[in-house]
CSV table of C-alpha atoms in Angstrom, one decimal:
chain,number,residue,atom,x,y,z
A,1,UNK,CA,0.1,0.4,-0.1
A,2,UNK,CA,2.8,2.6,0.8
A,3,UNK,CA,4.5,1.0,-2.1
A,4,UNK,CA,1.6,2.0,-4.3
A,5,UNK,CA,1.4,5.6,-2.9
A,6,UNK,CA,5.2,6.2,-3.8
A,7,UNK,CA,4.4,4.6,-6.9
A,8,UNK,CA,1.8,7.0,-7.7
A,9,UNK,CA,3.5,9.8,-6.4
A,10,UNK,CA,6.4,9.1,-8.8
A,11,UNK,CA,4.1,8.4,-11.6
A,12,UNK,CA,2.4,11.7,-11.2
A,13,UNK,CA,5.8,13.4,-11.5
A,14,UNK,CA,6.2,12.2,-14.9
A,15,UNK,CA,8.4,8.8,-14.0
A,16,UNK,CA,8.3,6.2,-16.4
A,17,UNK,CA,10.0,3.7,-14.1
A,18,UNK,CA,6.8,4.3,-11.6
A,19,UNK,CA,4.7,3.2,-14.7
A,20,UNK,CA,6.7,0.5,-15.5
A,21,UNK,CA,7.1,-0.8,-11.9
A,22,UNK,CA,2.8,-0.6,-11.5
A,23,UNK,CA,2.8,-2.5,-15.0
A,24,UNK,CA,4.9,-5.2,-13.6
A,25,UNK,CA,3.4,-5.3,-10.4
A,26,UNK,CA,0.0,-5.9,-11.4
A,27,UNK,CA,0.0,-7.2,-15.6
A,28,UNK,CA,-0.3,-10.6,-14.6
A,29,UNK,CA,-3.4,-10.5,-11.9
A,30,UNK,CA,-5.5,-8.0,-14.6
A,31,UNK,CA,-5.0,-10.1,-17.6
A,32,UNK,CA,-6.3,-13.3,-15.4
A,33,UNK,CA,-9.0,-10.9,-14.4
A,34,UNK,CA,-9.8,-10.3,-18.0
A,35,UNK,CA,-9.5,-13.7,-19.2
A,36,UNK,CA,-11.6,-15.0,-16.4
A,37,UNK,CA,-14.5,-12.5,-17.2
A,38,UNK,CA,-14.3,-12.7,-20.8
A,39,UNK,CA,-12.7,-16.1,-21.8
A,40,UNK,CA,-10.8,-14.9,-24.6
A,41,UNK,CA,-7.1,-14.2,-24.1
A,42,UNK,CA,-6.8,-11.8,-27.1
A,43,UNK,CA,-9.3,-9.7,-26.0
A,44,UNK,CA,-8.6,-9.8,-22.6
A,45,UNK,CA,-4.6,-8.4,-23.5
A,46,UNK,CA,-6.4,-5.9,-25.6
A,47,UNK,CA,-8.3,-4.6,-22.3
A,48,UNK,CA,-5.2,-4.1,-20.0
A,49,UNK,CA,-3.3,-2.5,-22.5
A,50,UNK,CA,-6.4,-0.2,-22.8
A,51,UNK,CA,-6.3,0.1,-19.2
A,52,UNK,CA,-2.8,0.9,-18.8
A,53,UNK,CA,-2.5,3.4,-21.5
A,54,UNK,CA,-5.7,5.5,-20.3
A,55,UNK,CA,-3.9,5.4,-16.7
A,56,UNK,CA,-0.9,6.5,-18.3
A,57,UNK,CA,-2.8,9.7,-19.5
A,58,UNK,CA,-3.7,10.6,-16.2
A,59,UNK,CA,-0.2,11.4,-15.2
A,60,UNK,CA,0.0,14.4,-13.0
A,61,UNK,CA,-3.6,14.1,-12.0
A,62,UNK,CA,-4.2,10.6,-10.7
A,63,UNK,CA,-5.6,10.6,-7.5
A,64,UNK,CA,-5.5,7.2,-5.1
A,65,UNK,CA,-8.3,6.6,-3.5
A,66,UNK,CA,-8.7,3.4,-2.3
A,67,UNK,CA,-6.0,0.6,-3.4
A,68,UNK,CA,-3.9,1.1,-6.9
A,69,UNK,CA,-5.1,-2.8,-7.4
A,70,UNK,CA,-8.8,-2.1,-6.8
A,71,UNK,CA,-8.7,1.1,-9.1
A,72,UNK,CA,-7.1,-1.0,-11.7
A,73,UNK,CA,-9.2,-4.3,-11.2
A,74,UNK,CA,-12.0,-2.1,-11.3
A,75,UNK,CA,-11.0,-0.7,-14.8
A,76,UNK,CA,-10.2,-3.9,-16.2
A,77,UNK,CA,-13.9,-5.3,-15.2
A,78,UNK,CA,-15.7,-1.8,-16.5
A,79,UNK,CA,-13.5,-2.5,-20.1
A,80,UNK,CA,-14.6,-6.2,-19.8
A,81,UNK,CA,-18.3,-5.6,-19.2
A,82,UNK,CA,-18.4,-3.2,-22.0
A,83,UNK,CA,-16.5,-5.5,-24.3
A,84,UNK,CA,-19.2,-8.2,-23.1
A,85,UNK,CA,-22.0,-6.3,-23.8
A,86,UNK,CA,-20.9,-5.6,-27.7
A,87,UNK,CA,-20.6,-9.1,-28.2
A,88,UNK,CA,-23.9,-10.0,-26.2
A,89,UNK,CA,-25.3,-11.2,-29.6
A,90,UNK,CA,-22.7,-13.9,-29.8
A,91,UNK,CA,-22.6,-17.1,-27.8
A,92,UNK,CA,-19.9,-16.7,-25.0
A,93,UNK,CA,-20.7,-20.0,-23.4
A,94,UNK,CA,-18.7,-23.1,-23.2
A,95,UNK,CA,-18.6,-24.0,-26.9
A,96,UNK,CA,-16.4,-20.4,-27.8
A,97,UNK,CA,-14.1,-20.9,-24.3
A,98,UNK,CA,-10.7,-20.6,-26.1
A,99,UNK,CA,-7.7,-22.7,-24.2
A,100,UNK,CA,-6.5,-20.3,-21.5
A,101,UNK,CA,-3.0,-19.6,-22.4
A,102,UNK,CA,-2.9,-21.0,-26.0
A,103,UNK,CA,-1.6,-17.8,-26.9
A,104,UNK,CA,1.2,-17.6,-24.6
A,105,UNK,CA,4.7,-17.1,-26.2
A,106,UNK,CA,6.9,-19.6,-24.4
A,107,UNK,CA,6.8,-22.4,-21.5
A,108,UNK,CA,7.6,-19.7,-19.0
A,109,UNK,CA,4.2,-17.7,-20.3
A,110,UNK,CA,1.9,-20.5,-19.9
A,111,UNK,CA,-1.6,-19.3,-19.0
A,112,UNK,CA,-3.7,-21.4,-16.6
A,113,UNK,CA,-1.9,-25.0,-17.1
A,114,UNK,CA,-3.4,-27.0,-14.5
A,115,UNK,CA,-6.4,-29.1,-14.9
A,116,UNK,CA,-8.5,-27.5,-11.6
A,117,UNK,CA,-8.0,-24.2,-12.7
A,118,UNK,CA,-9.4,-24.7,-16.0
A,119,UNK,CA,-11.9,-26.6,-14.4
A,120,UNK,CA,-12.9,-23.5,-12.5
A,121,UNK,CA,-12.6,-21.6,-15.3
A,122,UNK,CA,-15.0,-23.7,-16.9
A,123,UNK,CA,-17.5,-23.6,-14.2
A,124,UNK,CA,-17.0,-20.0,-13.6
A,125,UNK,CA,-18.2,-19.6,-17.3
A,126,UNK,CA,-21.8,-21.1,-16.8
A,127,UNK,CA,-22.3,-18.4,-14.7
A,128,UNK,CA,-24.2,-15.4,-15.7
A,129,UNK,CA,-21.5,-12.2,-16.4
A,130,UNK,CA,-22.9,-10.3,-13.4
A,131,UNK,CA,-22.4,-13.2,-10.9
A,132,UNK,CA,-19.0,-14.1,-12.3
A,133,UNK,CA,-17.9,-10.8,-12.5
A,134,UNK,CA,-18.8,-10.2,-8.6
A,135,UNK,CA,-17.4,-13.4,-7.4
A,136,UNK,CA,-14.1,-12.8,-9.3
A,137,UNK,CA,-13.2,-9.4,-8.1
A,138,UNK,CA,-14.3,-10.7,-4.5
A,139,UNK,CA,-12.2,-13.8,-4.1
A,140,UNK,CA,-9.6,-12.9,-7.0
A,141,UNK,CA,-8.8,-9.7,-6.5
A,142,UNK,CA,-9.6,-9.3,-3.0
A,143,UNK,CA,-11.9,-6.3,-3.4
A,144,UNK,CA,-14.5,-5.8,-0.5
A,145,UNK,CA,-18.4,-5.6,-1.6
A,146,UNK,CA,-18.4,-2.3,-0.8
A,147,UNK,CA,-15.7,-1.3,-3.4
A,148,UNK,CA,-17.1,-3.3,-6.0
A,149,UNK,CA,-20.7,-2.0,-5.3
A,150,UNK,CA,-19.1,1.6,-5.8
A,151,UNK,CA,-17.0,0.3,-9.0
A,152,UNK,CA,-20.0,-0.8,-10.4
A,153,UNK,CA,-22.6,1.6,-9.5
A,154,UNK,CA,-24.6,-1.0,-8.2
A,155,UNK,CA,-26.1,-0.8,-4.3
A,156,UNK,CA,-23.8,-3.4,-2.0
A,157,UNK,CA,-27.3,-5.4,-1.5
A,158,UNK,CA,-27.2,-6.2,-4.9
A,159,UNK,CA,-23.5,-7.2,-5.0
A,160,UNK,CA,-24.0,-9.7,-2.2
A,161,UNK,CA,-27.0,-11.3,-3.5
A,162,UNK,CA,-25.2,-11.4,-6.9
A,163,UNK,CA,-22.4,-12.9,-4.9
A,164,UNK,CA,-24.9,-15.3,-3.2
A,165,UNK,CA,-26.8,-16.7,-5.8
A,166,UNK,CA,-23.4,-17.2,-7.9
A,167,UNK,CA,-22.0,-19.1,-5.1
A,168,UNK,CA,-25.2,-21.3,-4.9
A,169,UNK,CA,-25.0,-21.8,-8.5
A,170,UNK,CA,-21.7,-23.2,-8.7
A,171,UNK,CA,-22.4,-25.3,-5.8
A,172,UNK,CA,-25.2,-26.7,-7.7
A,173,UNK,CA,-22.9,-27.1,-10.9
A,174,UNK,CA,-20.0,-28.7,-8.6
A,175,UNK,CA,-22.5,-31.1,-7.3
A,176,UNK,CA,-24.3,-32.1,-10.6
A,177,UNK,CA,-20.5,-32.8,-12.0
A,178,UNK,CA,-19.7,-34.9,-8.9
A,179,UNK,CA,-22.8,-36.7,-9.0
A,180,UNK,CA,-22.2,-37.8,-12.8
B,1,UNK,CA,-16.7,-25.7,7.4
B,2,UNK,CA,-19.6,-25.0,5.9
B,3,UNK,CA,-20.9,-25.2,2.3
B,4,UNK,CA,-20.4,-21.7,1.5
B,5,UNK,CA,-16.9,-21.6,3.0
B,6,UNK,CA,-16.3,-24.6,1.1
B,7,UNK,CA,-17.1,-23.2,-2.4
B,8,UNK,CA,-15.1,-19.8,-1.5
B,9,UNK,CA,-12.1,-21.5,-0.4
B,10,UNK,CA,-12.3,-23.5,-3.8
B,11,UNK,CA,-12.6,-20.6,-5.9
B,12,UNK,CA,-9.9,-18.7,-4.2
B,13,UNK,CA,-7.5,-21.5,-4.4
B,14,UNK,CA,-7.8,-22.1,-7.8
B,15,UNK,CA,-7.3,-18.7,-8.9
B,16,UNK,CA,-5.9,-18.6,-12.6
B,17,UNK,CA,-1.9,-17.9,-12.7
B,18,UNK,CA,-1.6,-15.8,-16.0
B,19,UNK,CA,1.6,-14.5,-17.5
B,20,UNK,CA,1.9,-11.7,-20.2
B,21,UNK,CA,3.5,-12.4,-23.5
B,22,UNK,CA,6.8,-10.3,-24.2
B,23,UNK,CA,5.3,-8.7,-27.3
B,24,UNK,CA,2.1,-7.6,-25.1
B,25,UNK,CA,4.4,-6.2,-22.4
B,26,UNK,CA,6.3,-4.2,-25.0
B,27,UNK,CA,3.4,-3.0,-26.8
B,28,UNK,CA,1.6,-1.8,-23.7
B,29,UNK,CA,4.5,-0.3,-21.9
B,30,UNK,CA,5.5,1.6,-25.1
B,31,UNK,CA,1.9,2.5,-26.0
B,32,UNK,CA,2.0,4.0,-22.1
B,33,UNK,CA,4.9,5.7,-22.2
B,34,UNK,CA,3.9,7.6,-25.5
B,35,UNK,CA,0.6,8.7,-23.9
B,36,UNK,CA,2.1,9.7,-20.8
B,37,UNK,CA,4.7,11.9,-22.6
B,38,UNK,CA,2.1,13.1,-24.9
B,39,UNK,CA,0.2,14.2,-21.7
B,40,UNK,CA,3.1,15.6,-20.0
B,41,UNK,CA,3.5,18.0,-23.4
B,42,UNK,CA,-0.2,18.9,-23.5
B,43,UNK,CA,-0.5,19.9,-19.9
B,44,UNK,CA,3.3,21.8,-20.2
B,45,UNK,CA,1.9,23.7,-23.5
B,46,UNK,CA,-1.2,24.6,-21.5
B,47,UNK,CA,0.3,26.0,-18.4
B,48,UNK,CA,3.3,27.7,-20.3
B,49,UNK,CA,2.9,31.4,-20.8
B,50,UNK,CA,3.7,32.7,-24.1
B,51,UNK,CA,5.8,35.8,-24.9
B,52,UNK,CA,3.1,38.1,-25.9
B,53,UNK,CA,1.0,37.2,-22.9
B,54,UNK,CA,3.8,37.7,-20.5
B,55,UNK,CA,4.7,41.1,-22.2
B,56,UNK,CA,1.0,41.9,-22.0
B,57,UNK,CA,0.8,40.8,-18.2
B,58,UNK,CA,4.0,43.1,-17.5
B,59,UNK,CA,2.3,46.0,-19.2
B,60,UNK,CA,-1.2,45.4,-17.2
B,61,UNK,CA,0.8,44.9,-14.1
B,62,UNK,CA,2.4,48.4,-14.8
B,63,UNK,CA,-0.4,50.2,-15.5
B,64,UNK,CA,-2.7,48.6,-12.5
B,65,UNK,CA,0.4,49.5,-10.3
B,66,UNK,CA,0.6,52.9,-11.6
B,67,UNK,CA,-3.1,53.8,-11.3
B,68,UNK,CA,-3.1,52.2,-7.6
B,69,UNK,CA,0.0,55.1,-6.7
B,70,UNK,CA,-2.4,57.7,-8.6
B,71,UNK,CA,-5.2,56.7,-6.6
B,72,UNK,CA,-3.8,56.7,-3.3
B,73,UNK,CA,-1.6,59.6,-3.7
B,74,UNK,CA,-5.0,61.6,-4.7
B,75,UNK,CA,-6.8,60.2,-2.0
B,76,UNK,CA,-3.9,61.6,0.5
B,77,UNK,CA,-4.0,65.0,-0.9
B,78,UNK,CA,-7.7,65.5,-0.9
B,79,UNK,CA,-7.7,64.0,2.9
B,80,UNK,CA,-4.8,66.4,3.8
B,81,UNK,CA,-6.3,69.2,2.3
B,82,UNK,CA,-9.6,69.3,3.7
B,83,UNK,CA,-8.4,68.3,6.8
B,84,UNK,CA,-5.1,70.4,6.9
B,85,UNK,CA,-1.7,68.1,7.7
B,86,UNK,CA,-1.6,67.6,11.5
B,87,UNK,CA,-4.8,69.7,12.4
B,88,UNK,CA,-7.2,68.0,14.4
B,89,UNK,CA,-9.9,66.5,12.6
B,90,UNK,CA,-13.1,68.3,12.1
B,91,UNK,CA,-15.9,67.2,14.7
B,92,UNK,CA,-18.4,69.5,14.7
B,93,UNK,CA,-21.7,68.4,14.1
B,94,UNK,CA,-24.5,69.7,11.6
B,95,UNK,CA,-26.6,70.9,14.6
B,96,UNK,CA,-23.4,73.1,15.7
B,97,UNK,CA,-22.8,74.3,12.0
B,98,UNK,CA,-26.5,75.4,11.3
B,99,UNK,CA,-28.0,77.1,13.9
B,100,UNK,CA,-31.9,76.0,12.9
B,101,UNK,CA,-33.7,74.3,10.1
B,102,UNK,CA,-34.4,77.4,8.5
B,103,UNK,CA,-30.8,78.5,8.2
B,104,UNK,CA,-30.3,75.4,6.5
B,105,UNK,CA,-33.2,75.7,4.1
B,106,UNK,CA,-32.1,79.3,3.2
B,107,UNK,CA,-28.4,78.3,2.8
B,108,UNK,CA,-29.5,75.3,0.4
B,109,UNK,CA,-31.6,77.9,-1.5
B,110,UNK,CA,-29.1,80.4,-1.7
B,111,UNK,CA,-26.6,77.9,-2.7
B,112,UNK,CA,-28.8,76.2,-5.7
B,113,UNK,CA,-29.2,79.8,-6.7
B,114,UNK,CA,-25.6,80.5,-7.0
B,115,UNK,CA,-25.3,77.4,-8.5
B,116,UNK,CA,-28.0,78.6,-11.0
B,117,UNK,CA,-27.5,82.1,-12.1
B,118,UNK,CA,-24.4,83.2,-10.0
B,119,UNK,CA,-24.5,86.6,-7.5
B,120,UNK,CA,-27.6,88.2,-9.5
B,121,UNK,CA,-29.5,84.8,-8.8
B,122,UNK,CA,-28.6,84.9,-5.5
B,123,UNK,CA,-29.8,88.6,-5.1
B,124,UNK,CA,-33.2,87.7,-6.7
B,125,UNK,CA,-33.6,84.8,-4.6
B,126,UNK,CA,-32.9,87.2,-1.4
B,127,UNK,CA,-35.0,89.4,-2.5
B,128,UNK,CA,-37.8,86.9,-2.8
B,129,UNK,CA,-37.1,85.6,0.7
B,130,UNK,CA,-37.4,89.2,2.4
B,131,UNK,CA,-40.0,90.2,0.6
B,132,UNK,CA,-43.2,88.0,2.3
B,133,UNK,CA,-41.6,89.3,5.8
B,134,UNK,CA,-42.0,93.3,4.4
B,135,UNK,CA,-38.4,94.1,4.6
B,136,UNK,CA,-36.7,96.0,2.4
B,137,UNK,CA,-33.5,94.4,1.5
B,138,UNK,CA,-32.2,97.3,-0.8
B,139,UNK,CA,-29.3,97.9,1.8
B,140,UNK,CA,-28.5,94.2,2.1
B,141,UNK,CA,-25.7,93.2,0.6
B,142,UNK,CA,-24.2,89.5,-0.9
B,143,UNK,CA,-21.2,89.6,1.5
B,144,UNK,CA,-23.6,90.5,4.4
B,145,UNK,CA,-25.9,87.3,3.6
B,146,UNK,CA,-22.2,85.3,3.5
B,147,UNK,CA,-21.6,86.8,6.8
B,148,UNK,CA,-25.2,85.5,8.2
B,149,UNK,CA,-24.4,82.1,7.2
B,150,UNK,CA,-21.2,82.0,8.6
B,151,UNK,CA,-22.7,83.0,11.9
B,152,UNK,CA,-22.1,86.6,12.3
B,153,UNK,CA,-25.6,87.7,11.8
B,154,UNK,CA,-25.7,89.7,15.6
B,155,UNK,CA,-22.6,91.5,14.7
B,156,UNK,CA,-23.7,93.1,11.4
B,157,UNK,CA,-26.2,91.9,9.0
B,158,UNK,CA,-29.4,91.9,11.0
B,159,UNK,CA,-28.9,95.1,12.6
B,160,UNK,CA,-28.8,96.6,9.3
B,161,UNK,CA,-31.9,95.2,8.2
């Protein structure tokens, strides 16, 4: 947190090193979030790229309220939601889920490799987008419900109910998978 | 552990670990640095005053300073001329200066008459003023009237009327 404040302070004074450090620190986390939300690595990469370019344009005026990770995660989630709306006409279900990590360059850049992670990803993909978004932001990005509510512009009760319904549905799906 | 906590733990521990590609890093950082530089350039251009603006500003400052000096000097001169340098401020009230409302009205009407037509108008005004009293102000001079306004009525003016 203190490190982030120092980085933001330097970033606001035009330090490229600070921007590079912020990118290095959060790039993987944000890309993972975008991939989980959109199920498309190339689109996820575009989103993370756009978020950082937009963030770079706020140099000198950016005011850190809350956590930097929360802010960047919110930016990614908002852009992912917009992309999701744009392609809402197309099928975004399991049939078109791109194999995660398929476009990574080398062995050190592999995406979700484990079978379990892939399975969770498939399970999350079965949830409605809104529920998936809240679950991922809370459990993966560590954002509190209040933060999520503020970021998404909805009430905290809505966030909590989406989260609860999402977990219920996830449990049901898991149970059905286990039963089979 | 409750089912809800189970499922939360299940999701949390299976958080995907993704790494970005070198291409993506390069593209994102290059574009971000370019955007940052552009923003800094734009902001500095907005804040940097042009030479023309500086000269105009300088001229305006000079004119304003000159005007302020003139106003202050004029004000000080006016104050000292009115009161006299080092003199005690005039603390007389209106009631002390003007003995009665009649005197005040008379003074005002003569003042207006003087503004309207000079000495002739004042004399005409005084004639009109004394006519209802049946007095004959033929011997009344303008100096006597002024002396009366200045509070010397007991010594000169009225005795001659």
